[in-house]
Amino acid sequence: HNGLLIEPGDVHGLTSALEYLITDEEVRARMGSHNREIISDKFDMNLLVGRLSGIYDALQVKVS
């Protein structure tokens, strides 16, 4: 849904994957949309600040 897997060192596989993405606009759009959703969910600023505050609280570090 969000990428293509290619074995390390597989130049032919990489070339094929790149050709596939270059020529299929629908696949690129679908992968891009799916990845934007993932990023916005995982890297939401409020969520990240809350997690960081939780870490500081756990370490009993005061931030002024």
N, CA, C, O and CB atoms as a CASP TS submission, in Angstrom:
PFRMAT TS
TARGET T0000
AUTHOR 0000-0000-0000
METHOD Language model
MODEL 1
PARENT N/A
ATOM      1  N   HIS     1       0.807  -1.211   0.000  1.00  0.00           N
ATOM      2  CA  HIS     1       0.000   0.000   0.000  1.00  0.00           C
ATOM      3  C   HIS     1       0.846   1.270   0.000  1.00  0.00           C
ATOM      4  O   HIS     1       0.445   2.289  -0.561  1.00  0.00           O
ATOM      5  CB  HIS     1      -0.916   0.001   1.194  1.00  0.00           C
ATOM      6  N   ASN     2       2.014   1.204   0.629  1.00  0.00           N
ATOM      7  CA  ASN     2       2.768   2.443   0.767  1.00  0.00           C
ATOM      8  C   ASN     2       4.194   2.361   0.233  1.00  0.00           C
ATOM      9  O   ASN     2       4.999   3.258   0.482  1.00  0.00           O
ATOM     10  CB  ASN     2       2.804   2.842   2.201  1.00  0.00           C
ATOM     11  N   GLY     3       4.511   1.310  -0.490  1.00  0.00           N
ATOM     12  CA  GLY     3       5.846   1.221  -1.052  1.00  0.00           C
ATOM     13  C   GLY     3       6.062  -0.082  -1.792  1.00  0.00           C
ATOM     14  O   GLY     3       5.176  -0.935  -1.858  1.00  0.00           O
ATOM     15  N   LEU     4       7.242  -0.219  -2.340  1.00  0.00           N
ATOM     16  CA  LEU     4       7.619  -1.428  -3.056  1.00  0.00           C
ATOM     17  C   LEU     4       8.873  -1.988  -2.407  1.00  0.00           C
ATOM     18  O   LEU     4       9.786  -1.237  -2.062  1.00  0.00           O
ATOM     19  CB  LEU     4       7.846  -1.146  -4.576  1.00  0.00           C
ATOM     20  N   LEU     5       8.922  -3.301  -2.239  1.00  0.00           N
ATOM     21  CA  LEU     5      10.091  -3.945  -1.641  1.00  0.00           C
ATOM     22  C   LEU     5      10.993  -4.499  -2.734  1.00  0.00           C
ATOM     23  O   LEU     5      10.540  -5.174  -3.659  1.00  0.00           O
ATOM     24  CB  LEU     5       9.664  -5.070  -0.672  1.00  0.00           C
ATOM     25  N   ILE     6      12.263  -4.202  -2.605  1.00  0.00           N
ATOM     26  CA  ILE     6      13.254  -4.670  -3.562  1.00  0.00           C
ATOM     27  C   ILE     6      14.436  -5.209  -2.769  1.00  0.00           C
ATOM     28  O   ILE     6      14.876  -4.591  -1.799  1.00  0.00           O
ATOM     29  CB  ILE     6      13.695  -3.529  -4.547  1.00  0.00           C
ATOM     30  N   GLU     7      14.937  -6.338  -3.178  1.00  0.00           N
ATOM     31  CA  GLU     7      16.085  -6.930  -2.504  1.00  0.00           C
ATOM     32  C   GLU     7      17.307  -6.020  -2.646  1.00  0.00           C
ATOM     33  O   GLU     7      17.521  -5.434  -3.707  1.00  0.00           O
ATOM     34  CB  GLU     7      16.384  -8.334  -3.075  1.00  0.00           C
ATOM     35  N   PRO     8      18.102  -5.900  -1.595  1.00  0.00           N
ATOM     36  CA  PRO     8      19.326  -5.100  -1.700  1.00  0.00           C
ATOM     37  C   PRO     8      20.206  -5.600  -2.848  1.00  0.00           C
ATOM     38  O   PRO     8      20.421  -6.803  -2.999  1.00  0.00           O
ATOM     39  CB  PRO     8      20.112  -5.140  -0.372  1.00  0.00           C
ATOM     40  N   GLY     9      20.704  -4.679  -3.640  1.00  0.00           N
ATOM     41  CA  GLY     9      21.582  -5.032  -4.745  1.00  0.00           C
ATOM     42  C   GLY     9      20.875  -5.470  -6.016  1.00  0.00           C
ATOM     43  O   GLY     9      21.530  -5.746  -7.021  1.00  0.00           O
ATOM     44  N   ASP    10      19.547  -5.540  -5.989  1.00  0.00           N
ATOM     45  CA  ASP    10      18.782  -5.986  -7.154  1.00  0.00           C
ATOM     46  C   ASP    10      18.526  -4.799  -8.080  1.00  0.00           C
ATOM     47  O   ASP    10      17.484  -4.148  -8.003  1.00  0.00           O
ATOM     48  CB  ASP    10      17.440  -6.642  -6.719  1.00  0.00           C
ATOM     49  N   VAL    11      19.492  -4.530  -8.954  1.00  0.00           N
ATOM     50  CA  VAL    11      19.405  -3.388  -9.856  1.00  0.00           C
ATOM     51  C   VAL    11      18.223  -3.545 -10.810  1.00  0.00           C
ATOM     52  O   VAL    11      17.504  -2.580 -11.067  1.00  0.00           O
ATOM     53  CB  VAL    11      20.713  -3.228 -10.648  1.00  0.00           C
ATOM     54  N   HIS    12      18.019  -4.740 -11.331  1.00  0.00           N
ATOM     55  CA  HIS    12      16.894  -4.978 -12.240  1.00  0.00           C
ATOM     56  C   HIS    12      15.561  -4.756 -11.513  1.00  0.00           C
ATOM     57  O   HIS    12      14.644  -4.152 -12.068  1.00  0.00           O
ATOM     58  CB  HIS    12      16.959  -6.415 -12.820  1.00  0.00           C
ATOM     59  N   GLY    13      15.458  -5.238 -10.291  1.00  0.00           N
ATOM     60  CA  GLY    13      14.234  -5.038  -9.510  1.00  0.00           C
ATOM     61  C   GLY    13      13.969  -3.570  -9.243  1.00  0.00           C
ATOM     62  O   GLY    13      12.828  -3.117  -9.333  1.00  0.00           O
ATOM     63  N   LEU    14      15.010  -2.823  -8.916  1.00  0.00           N
ATOM     64  CA  LEU    14      14.878  -1.387  -8.678  1.00  0.00           C
ATOM     65  C   LEU    14      14.442  -0.674  -9.951  1.00  0.00           C
ATOM     66  O   LEU    14      13.558   0.183  -9.923  1.00  0.00           O
ATOM     67  CB  LEU    14      16.202  -0.798  -8.163  1.00  0.00           C
ATOM     68  N   THR    15      15.069  -1.033 -11.063  1.00  0.00           N
ATOM     69  CA  THR    15      14.711  -0.428 -12.347  1.00  0.00           C
ATOM     70  C   THR    15      13.256  -0.711 -12.687  1.00  0.00           C
ATOM     71  O   THR    15      12.533   0.183 -13.124  1.00  0.00           O
ATOM     72  CB  THR    15      15.625  -0.949 -13.464  1.00  0.00           C
ATOM     73  N   SER    16      12.826  -1.948 -12.488  1.00  0.00           N
ATOM     74  CA  SER    16      11.441  -2.322 -12.775  1.00  0.00           C
ATOM     75  C   SER    16      10.467  -1.562 -11.884  1.00  0.00           C
ATOM     76  O   SER    16       9.428  -1.098 -12.353  1.00  0.00           O
ATOM     77  CB  SER    16      11.248  -3.826 -12.595  1.00  0.00           C
ATOM     78  N   ALA    17      10.795  -1.437 -10.615  1.00  0.00           N
ATOM     79  CA  ALA    17       9.924  -0.726  -9.683  1.00  0.00           C
ATOM     80  C   ALA    17       9.814   0.746 -10.057  1.00  0.00           C
ATOM     81  O   ALA    17       8.724   1.317 -10.020  1.00  0.00           O
ATOM     82  CB  ALA    17      10.445  -0.867  -8.249  1.00  0.00           C
ATOM     83  N   LEU    18      10.928   1.356 -10.416  1.00  0.00           N
ATOM     84  CA  LEU    18      10.910   2.763 -10.817  1.00  0.00           C
ATOM     85  C   LEU    18      10.110   2.962 -12.100  1.00  0.00           C
ATOM     86  O   LEU    18       9.337   3.915 -12.205  1.00  0.00           O
ATOM     87  CB  LEU    18      12.339   3.282 -11.005  1.00  0.00           C
ATOM     88  N   GLU    19      10.285   2.082 -13.067  1.00  0.00           N
ATOM     89  CA  GLU    19       9.503   2.163 -14.309  1.00  0.00           C
ATOM     90  C   GLU    19       8.011   2.033 -14.008  1.00  0.00           C
ATOM     91  O   GLU    19       7.191   2.757 -14.573  1.00  0.00           O
ATOM     92  CB  GLU    19       9.945   1.062 -15.306  1.00  0.00           C
ATOM     93  N   TYR    20       7.673   1.115 -13.125  1.00  0.00           N
ATOM     94  CA  TYR    20       6.272   0.906 -12.732  1.00  0.00           C
ATOM     95  C   TYR    20       5.690   2.186 -12.129  1.00  0.00           C
ATOM     96  O   TYR    20       4.589   2.602 -12.489  1.00  0.00           O
ATOM     97  CB  TYR    20       6.157  -0.265 -11.719  1.00  0.00           C
ATOM     98  N   LEU    21       6.425   2.801 -11.223  1.00  0.00           N
ATOM     99  CA  LEU    21       5.929   4.020 -10.586  1.00  0.00           C
ATOM    100  C   LEU    21       5.877   5.196 -11.556  1.00  0.00           C
ATOM    101  O   LEU    21       4.954   6.009 -11.497  1.00  0.00           O
ATOM    102  CB  LEU    21       6.801   4.377  -9.398  1.00  0.00           C
ATOM    103  N   ILE    22       6.850   5.289 -12.438  1.00  0.00           N
ATOM    104  CA  ILE    22       6.878   6.379 -13.409  1.00  0.00           C
ATOM    105  C   ILE    22       5.695   6.291 -14.362  1.00  0.00           C
ATOM    106  O   ILE    22       5.122   7.310 -14.746  1.00  0.00           O
ATOM    107  CB  ILE    22       8.188   6.361 -14.194  1.00  0.00           C
ATOM    108  N   THR    23       5.337   5.087 -14.739  1.00  0.00           N
ATOM    109  CA  THR    23       4.301   4.916 -15.763  1.00  0.00           C
ATOM    110  C   THR    23       2.891   4.770 -15.207  1.00  0.00           C
ATOM    111  O   THR    23       1.930   4.865 -15.971  1.00  0.00           O
ATOM    112  CB  THR    23       4.618   3.720 -16.593  1.00  0.00           C
ATOM    113  N   ASP    24       2.732   4.544 -13.918  1.00  0.00           N
ATOM    114  CA  ASP    24       1.382   4.336 -13.366  1.00  0.00           C
ATOM    115  C   ASP    24       1.022   5.458 -12.390  1.00  0.00           C
ATOM    116  O   ASP    24       1.310   5.383 -11.196  1.00  0.00           O
ATOM    117  CB  ASP    24       1.289   2.958 -12.654  1.00  0.00           C
ATOM    118  N   GLU    25       0.392   6.486 -12.925  1.00  0.00           N
ATOM    119  CA  GLU    25       0.026   7.649 -12.115  1.00  0.00           C
ATOM    120  C   GLU    25      -0.948   7.286 -10.994  1.00  0.00           C
ATOM    121  O   GLU    25      -0.861   7.843  -9.900  1.00  0.00           O
ATOM    122  CB  GLU    25      -0.587   8.727 -13.000  1.00  0.00           C
ATOM    123  N   GLU    26      -1.873   6.360 -11.253  1.00  0.00           N
ATOM    124  CA  GLU    26      -2.850   5.962 -10.244  1.00  0.00           C
ATOM    125  C   GLU    26      -2.182   5.327  -9.028  1.00  0.00           C
ATOM    126  O   GLU    26      -2.549   5.618  -7.890  1.00  0.00           O
ATOM    127  CB  GLU    26      -3.859   4.993 -10.846  1.00  0.00           C
ATOM    128  N   VAL    27      -1.211   4.469  -9.269  1.00  0.00           N
ATOM    129  CA  VAL    27      -0.486   3.818  -8.172  1.00  0.00           C
ATOM    130  C   VAL    27       0.280   4.865  -7.365  1.00  0.00           C
ATOM    131  O   VAL    27       0.255   4.841  -6.134  1.00  0.00           O
ATOM    132  CB  VAL    27       0.488   2.734  -8.719  1.00  0.00           C
ATOM    133  N   ARG    28       0.963   5.788  -8.055  1.00  0.00           N
ATOM    134  CA  ARG    28       1.695   6.850  -7.350  1.00  0.00           C
ATOM    135  C   ARG    28       0.753   7.675  -6.490  1.00  0.00           C
ATOM    136  O   ARG    28       1.070   7.984  -5.342  1.00  0.00           O
ATOM    137  CB  ARG    28       2.426   7.761  -8.349  1.00  0.00           C
ATOM    138  N   ALA    29      -0.406   8.035  -7.040  1.00  0.00           N
ATOM    139  CA  ALA    29      -1.373   8.853  -6.297  1.00  0.00           C
ATOM    140  C   ALA    29      -1.901   8.093  -5.088  1.00  0.00           C
ATOM    141  O   ALA    29      -2.042   8.666  -4.008  1.00  0.00           O
ATOM    142  CB  ALA    29      -2.542   9.277  -7.210  1.00  0.00           C
ATOM    143  N   ARG    30      -2.195   6.807  -5.262  1.00  0.00           N
ATOM    144  CA  ARG    30      -2.725   5.994  -4.153  1.00  0.00           C
ATOM    145  C   ARG    30      -1.681   5.838  -3.050  1.00  0.00           C
ATOM    146  O   ARG    30      -1.995   5.980  -1.868  1.00  0.00           O
ATOM    147  CB  ARG    30      -3.169   4.602  -4.663  1.00  0.00           C
ATOM    148  N   MET    31      -0.432   5.544  -3.441  1.00  0.00           N
ATOM    149  CA  MET    31       0.632   5.408  -2.447  1.00  0.00           C
ATOM    150  C   MET    31       0.871   6.733  -1.729  1.00  0.00           C
ATOM    151  O   MET    31       1.045   6.762  -0.510  1.00  0.00           O
ATOM    152  CB  MET    31       1.933   4.921  -3.111  1.00  0.00           C
ATOM    153  N   GLY    32       0.878   7.820  -2.480  1.00  0.00           N
ATOM    154  CA  GLY    32       1.093   9.138  -1.880  1.00  0.00           C
ATOM    155  C   GLY    32       0.013   9.485  -0.888  1.00  0.00           C
ATOM    156  O   GLY    32       0.301   9.979   0.202  1.00  0.00           O
ATOM    157  N   SER    33      -1.233   9.231  -1.254  1.00  0.00           N
ATOM    158  CA  SER    33      -2.357   9.519  -0.366  1.00  0.00           C
ATOM    159  C   SER    33      -2.285   8.678   0.903  1.00  0.00           C
ATOM    160  O   SER    33      -2.483   9.186   2.007  1.00  0.00           O
ATOM    161  CB  SER    33      -3.682   9.269  -1.087  1.00  0.00           C
ATOM    162  N   HIS    34      -2.004   7.404   0.739  1.00  0.00           N
ATOM    163  CA  HIS    34      -1.906   6.495   1.885  1.00  0.00           C
ATOM    164  C   HIS    34      -0.778   6.930   2.820  1.00  0.00           C
ATOM    165  O   HIS    34      -0.945   6.937   4.039  1.00  0.00           O
ATOM    166  CB  HIS    34      -1.675   5.043   1.408  1.00  0.00           C
ATOM    167  N   ASN    35       0.359   7.289   2.251  1.00  0.00           N
ATOM    168  CA  ASN    35       1.501   7.691   3.070  1.00  0.00           C
ATOM    169  C   ASN    35       1.263   9.028   3.769  1.00  0.00           C
ATOM    170  O   ASN    35       1.727   9.222   4.893  1.00  0.00           O
ATOM    171  CB  ASN    35       2.753   7.775   2.212  1.00  0.00           C
ATOM    172  N   ARG    36       0.545   9.956   3.123  1.00  0.00           N
ATOM    173  CA  ARG    36       0.205  11.221   3.791  1.00  0.00           C
ATOM    174  C   ARG    36      -0.651  10.960   5.027  1.00  0.00           C
ATOM    175  O   ARG    36      -0.460  11.598   6.062  1.00  0.00           O
ATOM    176  CB  ARG    36      -0.539  12.168   2.820  1.00  0.00           C
ATOM    177  N   GLU    37      -1.594  10.022   4.921  1.00  0.00           N
ATOM    178  CA  GLU    37      -2.434   9.670   6.076  1.00  0.00           C
ATOM    179  C   GLU    37      -1.584   9.101   7.211  1.00  0.00           C
ATOM    180  O   GLU    37      -1.759   9.478   8.370  1.00  0.00           O
ATOM    181  CB  GLU    37      -3.521   8.649   5.665  1.00  0.00           C
ATOM    182  N   ILE    38      -0.680   8.210   6.883  1.00  0.00           N
ATOM    183  CA  ILE    38       0.188   7.602   7.894  1.00  0.00           C
ATOM    184  C   ILE    38       1.023   8.680   8.587  1.00  0.00           C
ATOM    185  O   ILE    38       1.107   8.716   9.815  1.00  0.00           O
ATOM    186  CB  ILE    38       1.110   6.534   7.252  1.00  0.00           C
ATOM    187  N   ILE    39       1.633   9.548   7.798  1.00  0.00           N
ATOM    188  CA  ILE    39       2.496  10.593   8.349  1.00  0.00           C
ATOM    189  C   ILE    39       1.697  11.542   9.226  1.00  0.00           C
ATOM    190  O   ILE    39       2.142  11.900  10.316  1.00  0.00           O
ATOM    191  CB  ILE    39       3.188  11.371   7.223  1.00  0.00           C
ATOM    192  N   SER    40       0.520  11.955   8.762  1.00  0.00           N
ATOM    193  CA  SER    40      -0.263  12.905   9.563  1.00  0.00           C
ATOM    194  C   SER    40      -0.733  12.278  10.868  1.00  0.00           C
ATOM    195  O   SER    40      -0.882  12.976  11.871  1.00  0.00           O
ATOM    196  CB  SER    40      -1.469  13.408   8.766  1.00  0.00           C
ATOM    197  N   ASP    41      -0.968  10.964  10.866  1.00  0.00           N
ATOM    198  CA  ASP    41      -1.376  10.280  12.102  1.00  0.00           C
ATOM    199  C   ASP    41      -0.205  10.092  13.061  1.00  0.00           C
ATOM    200  O   ASP    41      -0.348  10.319  14.262  1.00  0.00           O
ATOM    201  CB  ASP    41      -1.994   8.921  11.774  1.00  0.00           C
ATOM    202  N   LYS    42       0.937   9.687  12.549  1.00  0.00           N
ATOM    203  CA  LYS    42       2.075   9.368  13.408  1.00  0.00           C
ATOM    204  C   LYS    42       2.864  10.596  13.852  1.00  0.00           C
ATOM    205  O   LYS    42       3.496  10.582  14.908  1.00  0.00           O
ATOM    206  CB  LYS    42       2.992   8.423  12.696  1.00  0.00           C
ATOM    207  N   PHE    43       2.828  11.644  13.056  1.00  0.00           N
ATOM    208  CA  PHE    43       3.668  12.794  13.343  1.00  0.00           C
ATOM    209  C   PHE    43       2.852  14.064  13.608  1.00  0.00           C
ATOM    210  O   PHE    43       3.318  15.172  13.342  1.00  0.00           O
ATOM    211  CB  PHE    43       4.621  13.027  12.196  1.00  0.00           C
ATOM    212  N   ASP    44       1.646  13.897  14.127  1.00  0.00           N
ATOM    213  CA  ASP    44       0.824  15.025  14.534  1.00  0.00           C
ATOM    214  C   ASP    44       1.555  15.788  15.641  1.00  0.00           C
ATOM    215  O   ASP    44       2.044  15.181  16.593  1.00  0.00           O
ATOM    216  CB  ASP    44      -0.585  14.549  15.012  1.00  0.00           C
ATOM    217  N   MET    45       1.630  17.115  15.520  1.00  0.00           N
ATOM    218  CA  MET    45       2.404  17.927  16.459  1.00  0.00           C
ATOM    219  C   MET    45       1.907  17.741  17.899  1.00  0.00           C
ATOM    220  O   MET    45       2.719  17.588  18.812  1.00  0.00           O
ATOM    221  CB  MET    45       2.329  19.409  16.063  1.00  0.00           C
ATOM    222  N   ASN    46       0.602  17.754  18.111  1.00  0.00           N
ATOM    223  CA  ASN    46       0.071  17.589  19.476  1.00  0.00           C
ATOM    224  C   ASN    46       0.435  16.229  20.057  1.00  0.00           C
ATOM    225  O   ASN    46       0.762  16.114  21.239  1.00  0.00           O
ATOM    226  CB  ASN    46      -1.453  17.763  19.481  1.00  0.00           C
ATOM    227  N   LEU    47       0.375  15.213  19.226  1.00  0.00           N
ATOM    228  CA  LEU    47       0.736  13.866  19.676  1.00  0.00           C
ATOM    229  C   LEU    47       2.218  13.806  20.045  1.00  0.00           C
ATOM    230  O   LEU    47       2.579  13.247  21.080  1.00  0.00           O
ATOM    231  CB  LEU    47       0.412  12.823  18.583  1.00  0.00           C
ATOM    232  N   LEU    48       3.066  14.374  19.206  1.00  0.00           N
ATOM    233  CA  LEU    48       4.506  14.350  19.481  1.00  0.00           C
ATOM    234  C   LEU    48       4.850  15.141  20.739  1.00  0.00           C
ATOM    235  O   LEU    48       5.681  14.702  21.534  1.00  0.00           O
ATOM    236  CB  LEU    48       5.281  14.909  18.287  1.00  0.00           C
ATOM    237  N   VAL    49       4.224  16.299  20.930  1.00  0.00           N
ATOM    238  CA  VAL    49       4.482  17.097  22.136  1.00  0.00           C
ATOM    239  C   VAL    49       4.024  16.325  23.371  1.00  0.00           C
ATOM    240  O   VAL    49       4.712  16.325  24.392  1.00  0.00           O
ATOM    241  CB  VAL    49       3.759  18.475  22.057  1.00  0.00           C
ATOM    242  N   GLY    50       2.884  15.676  23.285  1.00  0.00           N
ATOM    243  CA  GLY    50       2.395  14.870  24.407  1.00  0.00           C
ATOM    244  C   GLY    50       3.344  13.736  24.749  1.00  0.00           C
ATOM    245  O   GLY    50       3.608  13.467  25.921  1.00  0.00           O
ATOM    246  N   ARG    51       3.853  13.073  23.722  1.00  0.00           N
ATOM    247  CA  ARG    51       4.811  11.978  23.965  1.00  0.00           C
ATOM    248  C   ARG    51       6.095  12.498  24.602  1.00  0.00           C
ATOM    249  O   ARG    51       6.621  11.898  25.540  1.00  0.00           O
ATOM    250  CB  ARG    51       5.140  11.249  22.648  1.00  0.00           C
ATOM    251  N   LEU    52       6.591  13.612  24.087  1.00  0.00           N
ATOM    252  CA  LEU    52       7.813  14.178  24.624  1.00  0.00           C
ATOM    253  C   LEU    52       7.619  14.631  26.069  1.00  0.00           C
ATOM    254  O   LEU    52       8.497  14.434  26.909  1.00  0.00           O
ATOM    255  CB  LEU    52       8.278  15.344  23.762  1.00  0.00           C
ATOM    256  N   SER    53       6.472  15.237  26.353  1.00  0.00           N
ATOM    257  CA  SER    53       6.166  15.633  27.734  1.00  0.00           C
ATOM    258  C   SER    53       6.120  14.418  28.648  1.00  0.00           C
ATOM    259  O   SER    53       6.587  14.465  29.786  1.00  0.00           O
ATOM    260  CB  SER    53       4.828  16.390  27.798  1.00  0.00           C
ATOM    261  N   GLY    54       5.558  13.338  28.143  1.00  0.00           N
ATOM    262  CA  GLY    54       5.501  12.106  28.923  1.00  0.00           C
ATOM    263  C   GLY    54       6.884  11.566  29.235  1.00  0.00           C
ATOM    264  O   GLY    54       7.129  11.062  30.331  1.00  0.00           O
ATOM    265  N   ILE    55       7.784  11.673  28.274  1.00  0.00           N
ATOM    266  CA  ILE    55       9.168  11.231  28.497  1.00  0.00           C
ATOM    267  C   ILE    55       9.825  12.096  29.564  1.00  0.00           C
ATOM    268  O   ILE    55      10.473  11.586  30.479  1.00  0.00           O
ATOM    269  CB  ILE    55       9.986  11.286  27.181  1.00  0.00           C
ATOM    270  N   TYR    56       9.652  13.420  29.438  1.00  0.00           N
ATOM    271  CA  TYR    56      10.228  14.321  30.439  1.00  0.00           C
ATOM    272  C   TYR    56       9.651  14.048  31.827  1.00  0.00           C
ATOM    273  O   TYR    56      10.376  14.046  32.822  1.00  0.00           O
ATOM    274  CB  TYR    56       9.979  15.784  30.045  1.00  0.00           C
ATOM    275  N   ASP    57       8.345  13.819  31.881  1.00  0.00           N
ATOM    276  CA  ASP    57       7.712  13.512  33.166  1.00  0.00           C
ATOM    277  C   ASP    57       8.288  12.224  33.759  1.00  0.00           C
ATOM    278  O   ASP    57       8.561  12.146  34.957  1.00  0.00           O
ATOM    279  CB  ASP    57       6.181  13.384  32.998  1.00  0.00           C
ATOM    280  N   ALA    58       8.466  11.233  32.914  1.00  0.00           N
ATOM    281  CA  ALA    58       9.007   9.961  33.390  1.00  0.00           C
ATOM    282  C   ALA    58      10.438  10.110  33.897  1.00  0.00           C
ATOM    283  O   ALA    58      10.864   9.407  34.813  1.00  0.00           O
ATOM    284  CB  ALA    58       8.957   8.921  32.280  1.00  0.00           C
ATOM    285  N   LEU    59      11.157  11.023  33.293  1.00  0.00           N
ATOM    286  CA  LEU    59      12.535  11.258  33.714  1.00  0.00           C
ATOM    287  C   LEU    59      12.630  12.302  34.819  1.00  0.00           C
ATOM    288  O   LEU    59      13.709  12.566  35.350  1.00  0.00           O
ATOM    289  CB  LEU    59      13.371  11.692  32.530  1.00  0.00           C
ATOM    290  N   GLN    60      11.498  12.886  35.156  1.00  0.00           N
ATOM    291  CA  GLN    60      11.399  13.928  36.178  1.00  0.00           C
ATOM    292  C   GLN    60      12.293  15.112  35.837  1.00  0.00           C
ATOM    293  O   GLN    60      13.011  15.641  36.685  1.00  0.00           O
ATOM    294  CB  GLN    60      11.772  13.367  37.555  1.00  0.00           C
ATOM    295  N   VAL    61      12.230  15.509  34.578  1.00  0.00           N
ATOM    296  CA  VAL    61      13.000  16.660  34.108  1.00  0.00           C
ATOM    297  C   VAL    61      12.064  17.847  34.029  1.00  0.00           C
ATOM    298  O   VAL    61      10.967  17.741  33.481  1.00  0.00           O
ATOM    299  CB  VAL    61      13.671  16.380  32.724  1.00  0.00           C
ATOM    300  N   LYS    62      12.482  18.962  34.563  1.00  0.00           N
ATOM    301  CA  LYS    62      11.669  20.170  34.491  1.00  0.00           C
ATOM    302  C   LYS    62      12.069  20.964  33.267  1.00  0.00           C
ATOM    303  O   LYS    62      13.250  21.206  33.013  1.00  0.00           O
ATOM    304  CB  LYS    62      11.819  21.024  35.770  1.00  0.00           C
ATOM    305  N   VAL    63      11.063  21.363  32.516  1.00  0.00           N
ATOM    306  CA  VAL    63      11.278  22.194  31.344  1.00  0.00           C
ATOM    307  C   VAL    63      10.644  23.540  31.623  1.00  0.00           C
ATOM    308  O   VAL    63       9.458  23.620  31.943  1.00  0.00           O
ATOM    309  CB  VAL    63      10.688  21.540  30.052  1.00  0.00           C
ATOM    310  N   SER    64      11.441  24.612  31.500  1.00  0.00           N
ATOM    311  CA  SER    64      10.875  25.930  31.771  1.00  0.00           C
ATOM    312  C   SER    64      10.676  26.704  30.503  1.00  0.00           C
ATOM    313  O   SER    64      10.206  27.841  30.540  1.00  0.00           O
ATOM    314  CB  SER    64      11.757  26.710  32.715  1.00  0.00           C
TER
END
